Amino acid sequence: MNFLKFKNKKLFYENIAISKLANKIKTPFYLYSLGQLKFNFNNFKKVFKKISPIICFSVKSNSNLKLISELKKLGSGADVVSIGELKIALKAGISPKKIVFSGVGKTEEEIDFAIKKKILLINAESEAEIININRIAKKNNKVVPVGIRINPNISGKTNKKISTGNKDNKFGVSMNTCLQIFNNQYDYEFIKFEAISVHIGSQIMEVNPFKKVLNALSEFNKKINQIGINLKYIDLGGGTGIPYSDDEKNFNLEKYSDLVFNFKKINNVEIIFEPGRSICGNTGILVSKVIYLKDTLKKKFVIIDAAMNDLIRPALYGAKHQIHPLLKNNSNINKYTEFVGPVCESSDTFISYNKYQKLNEGDYVCINNIGAYGRSLASNYNTRPYCAEILINKNKYKVIRPRQKLESLIN
Ligand SMILES: *Cc1c(COP(=O)(O)O)cnc(C)c1O
C-alpha cells in the first residue's frame, strides 16, 4: 500500500495535497506519512507473526524522536549504534529490554552507559571489544548479556558501499574467531553470551543471500551446541530492501518469513530483527522548489532548492530517487532533464530523465522514498541548515522537528 498518490493531477500524501503545504512551509522540507509508517511496521509484524520476533527498528535509518515514539507504540524495540541513538530510543520510551547495541567502535562511555541501562544485548564486533565489555561490566559488578556479530562472508548482492557481510568488511568476526571466543567463555566472568548476530548489508532485494546466511548460521549453531553454548537469541539484522522505482518488485518478505520459521524451529532460539529501510524508507518525501531552469546544448538542468546535504544517497551510493512534480500538467519536454541541487559539488545531482513535463521556476517537486537515510545522513555542508520535518496524519499535519535556525550555524 502506497500513501503517496496523484488525484486529479495533484500529488497527495494521505488526505493532503502536498502543494498546499509547499505554499505555506519554507522549502525544502521532509514530509512523512504516519499512515505509511504504521502500515509498514504492522505489515512487517504480520508477515513474521508466526515467529514472534523482537523487532528492533534501526534508529540510524531515521532517528526522528516522534517517529520512533510512534514505532514504540506499535511495539518496536530499537537497534542503536551510538550512545546518542541509545538516548533517543530511551527518550522515545522504548524499554531497554528491547534495545540492542551494534557497532565496531563502541567507546568506554558507550559501553558503560549501555550496561547501566541494562539493555537486551550489546552486540560485540571484536575480541578486543569483548575484553573491554568484560572489564567495564566488572567495574559495574554486573553480568552483561552479549551477542557476537558474525561476519559470514556472504554477499548481499547490493551496492558495495552498503555491503557489510564480506570478509574484507570491518564488521563482525569470522565464525572461527567466534568459536574461539565461545571456547574461552570462562575467561569472561562478567559476560553472558546469549546471542549471535548478523547483518550482511542494506537494500538487499533477493531472498537468496538471507537463505545462505540462515544455512550457515544453523551449521554454526550445531557446532557451538556441542561445546555447551545454547543461545537464547539469534539476531538476523536488517537489510531487506524496498523498490525505488515503479519497475522494481517488492522484497519477498513472506518467503523470507517461511525460511526464518524453519530456522527458528531447528535452532530453538528467539529471533531478533533490526529492520530500518523496510520500515521507514517509503514513509517520506523531500519537498523542494525549482529555483532556476538552465538550458544547455544537450541538457536542461532543473536547479532545485534541495541538495546533497539534505539527501546524500544519490551522491554517496549513486542511488536513484524518483522525482515527481506536485502538479502534473500534460506537457512533455523531449529534452534530457537533470535535477540538481545548489551545492558546489558536481556530485550534487539527483536524477535525470530523457523527457519530463514542463516545469517553471517556482514550481514544486518532491524527491521520493527519503524516509530512510535521508535526514539521518544529512549535513550542514555549504552552511545549509537542516530542513524541517513534517508529519502527516490523515488530513492533519504537524512540524515534528523545526527547520534549524541559520543563526545556529553562524557562530
Ligand atoms: C544499518 C543497520 C541495520 C538496518 O539496515 P536496513 O538495511 O536499513 O534494514 C540493521 N542492523 C545493523 C547492525 C545495521 O548496521
GROMACS .gro file of C-alpha atoms and ligand atoms in nm:
model
  426
    1MET     CA    1   0.000   0.000   0.000
    2ASN     CA    2   0.131   0.340  -0.100
    3PHE     CA    3   0.006   0.656   0.069
    4LEU     CA    4   0.160   0.886  -0.196
    5LYS     CA    5  -0.084   0.924  -0.487
    6PHE     CA    6  -0.188   1.152  -0.769
    7LYS     CA    7  -0.553   1.254  -0.758
    8ASN     CA    8  -0.665   1.474  -1.046
    9LYS     CA    9  -0.308   1.567  -1.132
   10LYS     CA   10  -0.235   1.675  -0.775
   11LEU     CA   11   0.006   1.475  -0.565
   12PHE     CA   12  -0.146   1.376  -0.230
   13TYR     CA   13   0.011   1.227   0.079
   14GLU     CA   14  -0.270   1.063   0.274
   15ASN     CA   15  -0.550   1.323   0.251
   16ILE     CA   16  -0.338   1.631   0.199
   17ALA     CA   17  -0.248   1.791  -0.132
   18ILE     CA   18   0.125   1.844  -0.090
   19SER     CA   19   0.122   2.163  -0.296
   20LYS     CA   20  -0.091   2.324  -0.025
   21LEU     CA   21   0.182   2.261   0.231
   22ALA     CA   22   0.454   2.372  -0.007
   23ASN     CA   23   0.283   2.709  -0.036
   24LYS     CA   24   0.291   2.751   0.342
   25ILE     CA   25   0.614   2.593   0.459
   26LYS     CA   26   0.963   2.703   0.363
   27THR     CA   27   1.116   2.453   0.124
   28PRO     CA   28   1.297   2.221   0.122
   29PHE     CA   29   1.130   2.012   0.391
   30TYR     CA   30   1.095   1.645   0.474
   31LEU     CA   31   0.737   1.523   0.476
   32TYR     CA   32   0.645   1.193   0.638
   33SER     CA   33   0.326   0.988   0.638
   34LEU     CA   34   0.226   0.837   0.971
   35GLY     CA   35  -0.018   0.608   0.794
   36GLN     CA   36   0.259   0.465   0.580
   37LEU     CA   37   0.491   0.419   0.878
   38LYS     CA   38   0.222   0.234   1.073
   39PHE     CA   39   0.128   0.027   0.771
   40ASN     CA   40   0.489  -0.080   0.714
   41PHE     CA   41   0.558  -0.174   1.072
   42ASN     CA   42   0.229  -0.359   1.115
   43ASN     CA   43   0.284  -0.539   0.788
   44PHE     CA   44   0.632  -0.649   0.895
   45LYS     CA   45   0.485  -0.770   1.225
   46LYS     CA   46   0.207  -0.955   1.046
   47VAL     CA   47   0.432  -1.130   0.795
   48PHE     CA   48   0.663  -1.254   1.072
   49LYS     CA   49   0.388  -1.322   1.325
   50LYS     CA   50   0.446  -1.697   1.330
   51ILE     CA   51   0.800  -1.629   1.451
   52SER     CA   52   0.705  -1.370   1.717
   53PRO     CA   53   1.037  -1.191   1.676
   54ILE     CA   54   1.167  -0.898   1.875
   55ILE     CA   55   1.163  -0.619   1.617
   56CYS     CA   56   1.433  -0.362   1.686
   57PHE     CA   57   1.393  -0.068   1.450
   58SER     CA   58   1.730   0.051   1.323
   59VAL     CA   59   1.747   0.404   1.460
   60LYS     CA   60   2.025   0.510   1.225
   61SER     CA   61   1.788   0.485   0.929
   62ASN     CA   62   1.568   0.758   1.078
   63SER     CA   63   1.634   0.899   1.421
   64ASN     CA   64   1.343   1.141   1.448
   65LEU     CA   65   1.217   1.117   1.807
   66LYS     CA   66   0.849   1.150   1.717
   67LEU     CA   67   0.867   0.874   1.455
   68ILE     CA   68   1.047   0.644   1.695
   69SER     CA   69   0.787   0.717   1.964
   70GLU     CA   70   0.519   0.616   1.714
   71LEU     CA   71   0.702   0.292   1.637
   72LYS     CA   72   0.737   0.226   2.008
   73LYS     CA   73   0.359   0.246   2.043
   74LEU     CA   74   0.331  -0.026   1.779
   75GLY     CA   75   0.564  -0.250   1.977
   76SER     CA   76   0.901  -0.173   1.826
   77GLY     CA   77   1.233  -0.204   2.003
   78ALA     CA   78   1.549  -0.036   1.878
   79ASP     CA   79   1.881  -0.124   1.721
   80VAL     CA   80   2.127   0.154   1.804
   81VAL     CA   81   2.485   0.222   1.702
   82SER     CA   82   2.584   0.508   1.934
   83ILE     CA   83   2.510   0.650   2.276
   84GLY     CA   84   2.315   0.925   2.102
   85GLU     CA   85   2.083   0.677   1.934
   86LEU     CA   86   2.052   0.484   2.259
   87LYS     CA   87   1.940   0.801   2.435
   88ILE     CA   88   1.686   0.875   2.160
   89ALA     CA   89   1.542   0.523   2.190
   90LEU     CA   90   1.512   0.556   2.568
   91LYS     CA   91   1.357   0.901   2.537
   92ALA     CA   92   1.103   0.757   2.293
   93GLY     CA   93   1.001   0.526   2.576
   94ILE     CA   94   1.144   0.204   2.435
   95SER     CA   95   1.217  -0.048   2.708
   96PRO     CA   96   1.590  -0.120   2.750
   97LYS     CA   97   1.489  -0.487   2.728
   98LYS     CA   98   1.412  -0.425   2.362
   99ILE     CA   99   1.732  -0.242   2.272
  100VAL     CA  100   2.036  -0.394   2.103
  101PHE     CA  101   2.359  -0.204   2.052
  102SER     CA  102   2.573  -0.273   1.743
  103GLY     CA  103   2.885  -0.108   1.601
  104VAL     CA  104   3.257  -0.178   1.561
  105GLY     CA  105   3.387   0.108   1.774
  106LYS     CA  106   3.185   0.136   2.093
  107THR     CA  107   3.372   0.354   2.341
  108GLU     CA  108   3.411   0.302   2.716
  109GLU     CA  109   3.148   0.570   2.780
  110GLU     CA  110   2.902   0.399   2.545
  111ILE     CA  111   2.952   0.051   2.687
  112ASP     CA  112   2.929   0.178   3.044
  113PHE     CA  113   2.603   0.362   2.969
  114ALA     CA  114   2.454   0.055   2.793
  115ILE     CA  115   2.546  -0.166   3.092
  116LYS     CA  116   2.395   0.076   3.341
  117LYS     CA  117   2.072   0.092   3.139
  118LYS     CA  118   2.053  -0.292   3.128
  119ILE     CA  119   1.980  -0.321   2.759
  120LEU     CA  120   1.887  -0.650   2.593
  121LEU     CA  121   2.218  -0.712   2.415
  122ILE     CA  122   2.545  -0.550   2.337
  123ASN     CA  123   2.641  -0.698   2.002
  124ALA     CA  124   3.020  -0.710   2.013
  125GLU     CA  125   3.220  -0.696   1.692
  126SER     CA  126   3.573  -0.795   1.803
  127GLU     CA  127   3.765  -0.981   2.069
  128ALA     CA  128   3.912  -0.652   2.187
  129GLU     CA  129   3.564  -0.517   2.243
  130ILE     CA  130   3.462  -0.828   2.439
  131ILE     CA  131   3.764  -0.788   2.667
  132ASN     CA  132   3.663  -0.427   2.718
  133ILE     CA  133   3.297  -0.510   2.789
  134ASN     CA  134   3.409  -0.768   3.045
  135ARG     CA  135   3.630  -0.513   3.218
  136ILE     CA  136   3.361  -0.243   3.227
  137ALA     CA  137   3.099  -0.497   3.343
  138LYS     CA  138   3.331  -0.597   3.627
  139LYS     CA  139   3.361  -0.233   3.734
  140ASN     CA  140   2.981  -0.218   3.740
  141ASN     CA  141   2.967  -0.552   3.918
  142LYS     CA  142   2.713  -0.677   3.664
  143VAL     CA  143   2.698  -0.979   3.437
  144VAL     CA  144   2.614  -0.842   3.096
  145PRO     CA  145   2.426  -1.015   2.811
  146VAL     CA  146   2.638  -1.003   2.497
  147GLY     CA  147   2.589  -1.113   2.137
  148ILE     CA  148   2.871  -1.169   1.895
  149ARG     CA  149   2.831  -1.028   1.547
  150ILE     CA  150   2.939  -1.277   1.289
  151ASN     CA  151   3.070  -1.186   0.951
  152PRO     CA  152   2.952  -1.485   0.746
  153ASN     CA  153   3.142  -1.384   0.430
  154ILE     CA  154   2.822  -1.385   0.227
  155SER     CA  155   2.749  -1.115  -0.026
  156GLY     CA  156   2.416  -0.935  -0.005
  157LYS     CA  157   2.434  -0.862  -0.379
  158THR     CA  158   2.388  -0.495  -0.311
  159ASN     CA  159   2.586  -0.175  -0.358
  160LYS     CA  160   2.946  -0.225  -0.241
  161LYS     CA  161   2.922   0.074  -0.012
  162ILE     CA  162   2.630  -0.073   0.183
  163SER     CA  163   2.757  -0.430   0.189
  164THR     CA  164   2.878  -0.543   0.530
  165GLY     CA  165   2.897  -0.922   0.531
  166ASN     CA  166   3.211  -0.989   0.325
  167LYS     CA  167   3.529  -1.095   0.495
  168ASP     CA  168   3.709  -0.780   0.385
  169ASN     CA  169   3.449  -0.557   0.557
  170LYS     CA  170   3.526  -0.422   0.903
  171PHE     CA  171   3.210  -0.569   1.059
  172GLY     CA  172   3.183  -0.868   1.291
  173VAL     CA  173   3.419  -1.161   1.347
  174SER     CA  174   3.464  -1.480   1.147
  175MET     CA  175   3.289  -1.795   1.263
  176ASN     CA  176   3.626  -1.935   1.363
  177THR     CA  177   3.703  -1.639   1.585
  178CYS     CA  178   3.354  -1.659   1.733
  179LEU     CA  179   3.407  -2.028   1.808
  180GLN     CA  180   3.735  -1.948   1.982
  181ILE     CA  181   3.568  -1.683   2.194
  182PHE     CA  182   3.296  -1.929   2.295
  183ASN     CA  183   3.566  -2.188   2.375
  184ASN     CA  184   3.720  -1.933   2.610
  185GLN     CA  185   3.388  -1.818   2.753
  186TYR     CA  186   3.503  -1.871   3.112
  187ASP     CA  187   3.772  -1.607   3.065
  188TYR     CA  188   3.491  -1.355   3.059
  189GLU     CA  189   3.339  -1.378   3.404
  190PHE     CA  190   3.114  -1.077   3.362
  191ILE     CA  191   2.969  -1.172   3.026
  192LYS     CA  192   2.677  -1.399   2.944
  193PHE     CA  193   2.700  -1.496   2.578
  194GLU     CA  194   2.336  -1.506   2.477
  195ALA     CA  195   2.332  -1.437   2.105
  196ILE     CA  196   2.497  -1.424   1.770
  197SER     CA  197   2.402  -1.154   1.525
  198VAL     CA  198   2.446  -1.094   1.154
  199HIS     CA  199   2.376  -0.804   0.924
  200ILE     CA  200   2.517  -0.853   0.575
  201GLY     CA  201   2.419  -0.520   0.424
  202SER     CA  202   2.136  -0.293   0.321
  203GLN     CA  203   1.895  -0.263   0.029
  204ILE     CA  204   1.909  -0.637  -0.041
  205MET     CA  205   1.630  -0.726  -0.285
  206GLU     CA  206   1.669  -1.104  -0.311
  207VAL     CA  207   1.589  -1.366  -0.050
  208ASN     CA  208   1.876  -1.590  -0.155
  209PRO     CA  209   2.157  -1.416   0.037
  210PHE     CA  210   1.945  -1.441   0.353
  211LYS     CA  211   1.888  -1.808   0.284
  212LYS     CA  212   2.262  -1.862   0.267
  213VAL     CA  213   2.306  -1.679   0.595
  214LEU     CA  214   2.041  -1.891   0.767
  215ASN     CA  215   2.202  -2.212   0.646
  216ALA     CA  216   2.546  -2.103   0.759
  217LEU     CA  217   2.413  -1.999   1.100
  218SER     CA  218   2.230  -2.328   1.151
  219GLU     CA  219   2.554  -2.516   1.083
  220PHE     CA  220   2.742  -2.292   1.319
  221ASN     CA  221   2.481  -2.324   1.591
  222LYS     CA  222   2.510  -2.703   1.576
  223LYS     CA  223   2.883  -2.668   1.632
  224ILE     CA  224   2.854  -2.440   1.931
  225ASN     CA  225   2.579  -2.653   2.085
  226GLN     CA  226   2.840  -2.927   2.102
  227ILE     CA  227   3.065  -2.713   2.320
  228GLY     CA  228   2.781  -2.631   2.553
  229ILE     CA  229   2.671  -2.294   2.415
  230ASN     CA  230   2.295  -2.272   2.391
  231LEU     CA  231   2.198  -1.934   2.255
  232LYS     CA  232   1.887  -1.756   2.369
  233TYR     CA  233   1.868  -1.530   2.064
  234ILE     CA  234   1.980  -1.517   1.706
  235ASP     CA  235   1.973  -1.163   1.574
  236LEU     CA  236   1.925  -1.162   1.197
  237GLY     CA  237   1.986  -0.789   1.148
  238GLY     CA  238   1.805  -0.581   0.887
  239GLY     CA  239   1.881  -0.526   0.523
  240THR     CA  240   1.559  -0.609   0.339
  241GLY     CA  241   1.527  -0.364   0.052
  242ILE     CA  242   1.250  -0.150  -0.094
  243PRO     CA  243   1.171  -0.061  -0.457
  244TYR     CA  244   1.296   0.285  -0.554
  245SER     CA  245   1.119   0.286  -0.890
  246ASP     CA  246   0.794   0.154  -1.034
  247ASP     CA  247   0.960  -0.126  -1.228
  248GLU     CA  248   1.124  -0.283  -0.922
  249LYS     CA  249   0.940  -0.551  -0.728
  250ASN     CA  250   0.897  -0.563  -0.353
  251PHE     CA  251   1.129  -0.779  -0.148
  252ASN     CA  252   0.955  -1.112  -0.084
  253LEU     CA  253   0.910  -1.085   0.293
  254GLU     CA  254   0.669  -1.383   0.301
  255LYS     CA  255   0.931  -1.615   0.155
  256TYR     CA  256   1.191  -1.488   0.399
  257SER     CA  257   0.944  -1.540   0.683
  258ASP     CA  258   0.894  -1.905   0.584
  259LEU     CA  259   1.270  -1.962   0.586
  260VAL     CA  260   1.311  -1.799   0.925
  261PHE     CA  261   1.019  -2.000   1.061
  262ASN     CA  262   1.203  -2.323   0.978
  263PHE     CA  263   1.528  -2.181   1.105
  264LYS     CA  264   1.373  -2.096   1.437
  265LYS     CA  265   1.229  -2.447   1.476
  266ILE     CA  266   1.563  -2.613   1.401
  267ASN     CA  267   1.763  -2.388   1.628
  268ASN     CA  268   1.518  -2.336   1.910
  269VAL     CA  269   1.607  -1.971   1.970
  270GLU     CA  270   1.426  -1.640   1.984
  271ILE     CA  271   1.462  -1.426   1.672
  272ILE     CA  272   1.558  -1.060   1.666
  273PHE     CA  273   1.524  -0.841   1.355
  274GLU     CA  274   1.675  -0.497   1.303
  275PRO     CA  275   1.486  -0.352   1.004
  276GLY     CA  276   1.542   0.010   0.910
  277ARG     CA  277   1.477   0.094   0.547
  278SER     CA  278   1.192  -0.155   0.505
  279ILE     CA  279   1.002   0.021   0.786
  280CYS     CA  280   1.068   0.387   0.709
  281GLY     CA  281   1.215   0.410   0.356
  282ASN     CA  282   0.895   0.488   0.171
  283THR     CA  283   0.741   0.692   0.454
  284GLY     CA  284   0.890   1.022   0.349
  285ILE     CA  285   0.947   1.265   0.063
  286LEU     CA  286   1.164   1.572   0.033
  287VAL     CA  287   0.960   1.866  -0.095
  288SER     CA  288   1.158   2.118  -0.294
  289LYS     CA  289   1.114   2.423  -0.515
  290VAL     CA  290   1.258   2.485  -0.858
  291ILE     CA  291   1.494   2.783  -0.829
  292TYR     CA  292   1.621   2.809  -1.187
  293LEU     CA  293   1.599   2.632  -1.518
  294LYS     CA  294   1.919   2.624  -1.715
  295ASP     CA  295   1.927   2.514  -2.076
  296THR     CA  296   2.247   2.389  -2.227
  297LEU     CA  297   2.304   2.232  -2.565
  298LYS     CA  298   2.241   1.880  -2.451
  299LYS     CA  299   2.060   1.914  -2.123
  300LYS     CA  300   1.805   2.101  -1.930
  301PHE     CA  301   1.917   2.146  -1.572
  302VAL     CA  302   1.646   2.185  -1.315
  303ILE     CA  303   1.809   2.352  -1.018
  304ILE     CA  304   1.607   2.283  -0.704
  305ASP     CA  305   1.649   2.413  -0.351
  306ALA     CA  306   1.715   2.067  -0.200
  307ALA     CA  307   2.071   1.944  -0.222
  308MET     CA  308   2.310   1.665  -0.136
  309ASN     CA  309   2.335   1.790   0.221
  310ASP     CA  310   1.961   1.713   0.263
  311LEU     CA  311   1.978   1.379   0.080
  312ILE     CA  312   2.321   1.236   0.014
  313ARG     CA  313   2.227   0.890  -0.111
  314PRO     CA  314   2.249   0.978  -0.482
  315ALA     CA  315   2.594   1.134  -0.437
  316LEU     CA  316   2.719   0.868  -0.195
  317TYR     CA  317   2.579   0.550  -0.347
  318GLY     CA  318   2.451   0.652  -0.689
  319ALA     CA  319   2.102   0.588  -0.553
  320LYS     CA  320   1.813   0.679  -0.782
  321HIS     CA  321   1.532   0.859  -0.604
  322GLN     CA  322   1.243   0.940  -0.836
  323ILE     CA  323   1.125   1.300  -0.853
  324HIS     CA  324   0.757   1.385  -0.901
  325PRO     CA  325   0.604   1.723  -0.979
  326LEU     CA  326   0.342   1.819  -0.721
  327LEU     CA  327   0.112   1.927  -1.002
  328LYS     CA  328   0.102   1.728  -1.321
  329ASN     CA  329   0.049   1.909  -1.649
  330ASN     CA  330   0.019   1.720  -1.970
  331SER     CA  331   0.321   1.872  -2.136
  332ASN     CA  332   0.628   1.673  -2.223
  333ILE     CA  333   0.965   1.824  -2.296
  334ASN     CA  334   1.174   1.598  -2.510
  335LYS     CA  335   1.500   1.704  -2.366
  336TYR     CA  336   1.732   1.529  -2.127
  337THR     CA  337   1.639   1.677  -1.790
  338GLU     CA  338   1.870   1.661  -1.493
  339PHE     CA  339   1.766   1.759  -1.141
  340VAL     CA  340   2.050   1.914  -0.943
  341GLY     CA  341   2.095   2.097  -0.615
  342PRO     CA  342   2.271   2.428  -0.543
  343VAL     CA  343   2.571   2.280  -0.355
  344CYS     CA  344   2.913   2.338  -0.504
  345GLU     CA  345   2.995   1.979  -0.595
  346SER     CA  346   2.941   1.804  -0.927
  347SER     CA  347   2.803   1.508  -0.735
  348ASP     CA  348   2.518   1.727  -0.611
  349THR     CA  349   2.285   1.580  -0.868
  350PHE     CA  350   1.975   1.369  -0.807
  351ILE     CA  351   1.839   1.202  -1.117
  352SER     CA  352   1.785   1.260  -1.487
  353TYR     CA  353   1.510   1.175  -1.731
  354ASN     CA  354   1.503   1.156  -2.110
  355LYS     CA  355   1.188   1.356  -2.101
  356TYR     CA  356   0.995   1.531  -1.829
  357GLN     CA  357   0.696   1.757  -1.806
  358LYS     CA  358   0.743   2.129  -1.849
  359LEU     CA  359   0.850   2.294  -1.527
  360ASN     CA  360   0.871   2.661  -1.439
  361GLU     CA  361   1.074   2.845  -1.186
  362GLY     CA  362   0.885   2.841  -0.856
  363ASP     CA  363   0.718   2.504  -0.926
  364TYR     CA  364   0.736   2.239  -0.659
  365VAL     CA  365   0.863   1.884  -0.688
  366CYS     CA  366   0.930   1.607  -0.442
  367ILE     CA  367   1.204   1.351  -0.413
  368ASN     CA  368   1.060   1.014  -0.318
  369ASN     CA  369   1.146   0.744  -0.067
  370ILE     CA  370   1.367   0.953   0.155
  371GLY     CA  371   1.235   0.820   0.488
  372ALA     CA  372   1.545   0.608   0.544
  373TYR     CA  373   1.896   0.753   0.536
  374GLY     CA  374   1.758   1.093   0.433
  375ARG     CA  375   1.756   1.328   0.729
  376SER     CA  376   1.972   1.088   0.933
  377LEU     CA  377   2.257   1.125   0.682
  378ALA     CA  378   2.208   1.498   0.629
  379SER     CA  379   2.478   1.755   0.694
  380ASN     CA  380   2.529   2.129   0.713
  381TYR     CA  381   2.761   2.135   0.411
  382ASN     CA  382   2.768   2.475   0.241
  383THR     CA  383   2.633   2.618   0.569
  384ARG     CA  384   2.286   2.495   0.487
  385PRO     CA  385   2.061   2.436   0.790
  386TYR     CA  386   1.876   2.110   0.845
  387CYS     CA  387   1.528   2.121   0.692
  388ALA     CA  388   1.206   2.099   0.888
  389GLU     CA  389   1.042   1.763   0.930
  390ILE     CA  390   0.663   1.749   0.896
  391LEU     CA  391   0.436   1.457   0.975
  392ILE     CA  392   0.105   1.396   0.803
  393ASN     CA  393  -0.169   1.202   0.976
  394LYS     CA  394  -0.473   1.167   0.751
  395ASN     CA  395  -0.586   1.527   0.691
  396LYS     CA  396  -0.367   1.689   0.956
  397TYR     CA  397  -0.003   1.782   0.965
  398LYS     CA  398   0.243   1.880   1.232
  399VAL     CA  399   0.602   2.003   1.249
  400ILE     CA  400   0.787   1.724   1.429
  401ARG     CA  401   1.127   1.893   1.412
  402PRO     CA  402   1.159   2.256   1.307
  403ARG     CA  403   1.398   2.384   1.049
  404GLN     CA  404   1.737   2.450   1.206
  405LYS     CA  405   1.796   2.820   1.266
  406LEU     CA  406   2.053   2.953   1.026
  407GLU     CA  407   2.194   3.165   1.309
  408SER     CA  408   2.298   2.849   1.493
  409LEU     CA  409   2.547   2.788   1.212
  410ILE     CA  410   2.687   3.139   1.213
  411ASN     CA  411   2.900   3.133   1.522
  412LIG     C1  412   2.213  -0.030   0.934
  412LIG     C2  413   2.187  -0.149   1.014
  412LIG     C3  414   2.061  -0.210   1.015
  412LIG     C4  415   1.945  -0.162   0.931
  412LIG     O1  416   1.964  -0.189   0.797
  412LIG     P1  417   1.845  -0.164   0.691
  412LIG     O2  418   1.906  -0.200   0.561
  412LIG     O3  419   1.807  -0.021   0.698
  412LIG     O4  420   1.733  -0.256   0.729
  412LIG     C5  421   2.042  -0.319   1.099
  412LIG     N1  422   2.143  -0.368   1.174
  412LIG     C6  423   2.266  -0.313   1.175
  412LIG     C7  424   2.370  -0.371   1.260
  412LIG     C8  425   2.292  -0.203   1.094
  412LIG     O5  426   2.415  -0.151   1.093
   0.00000   0.00000   0.00000
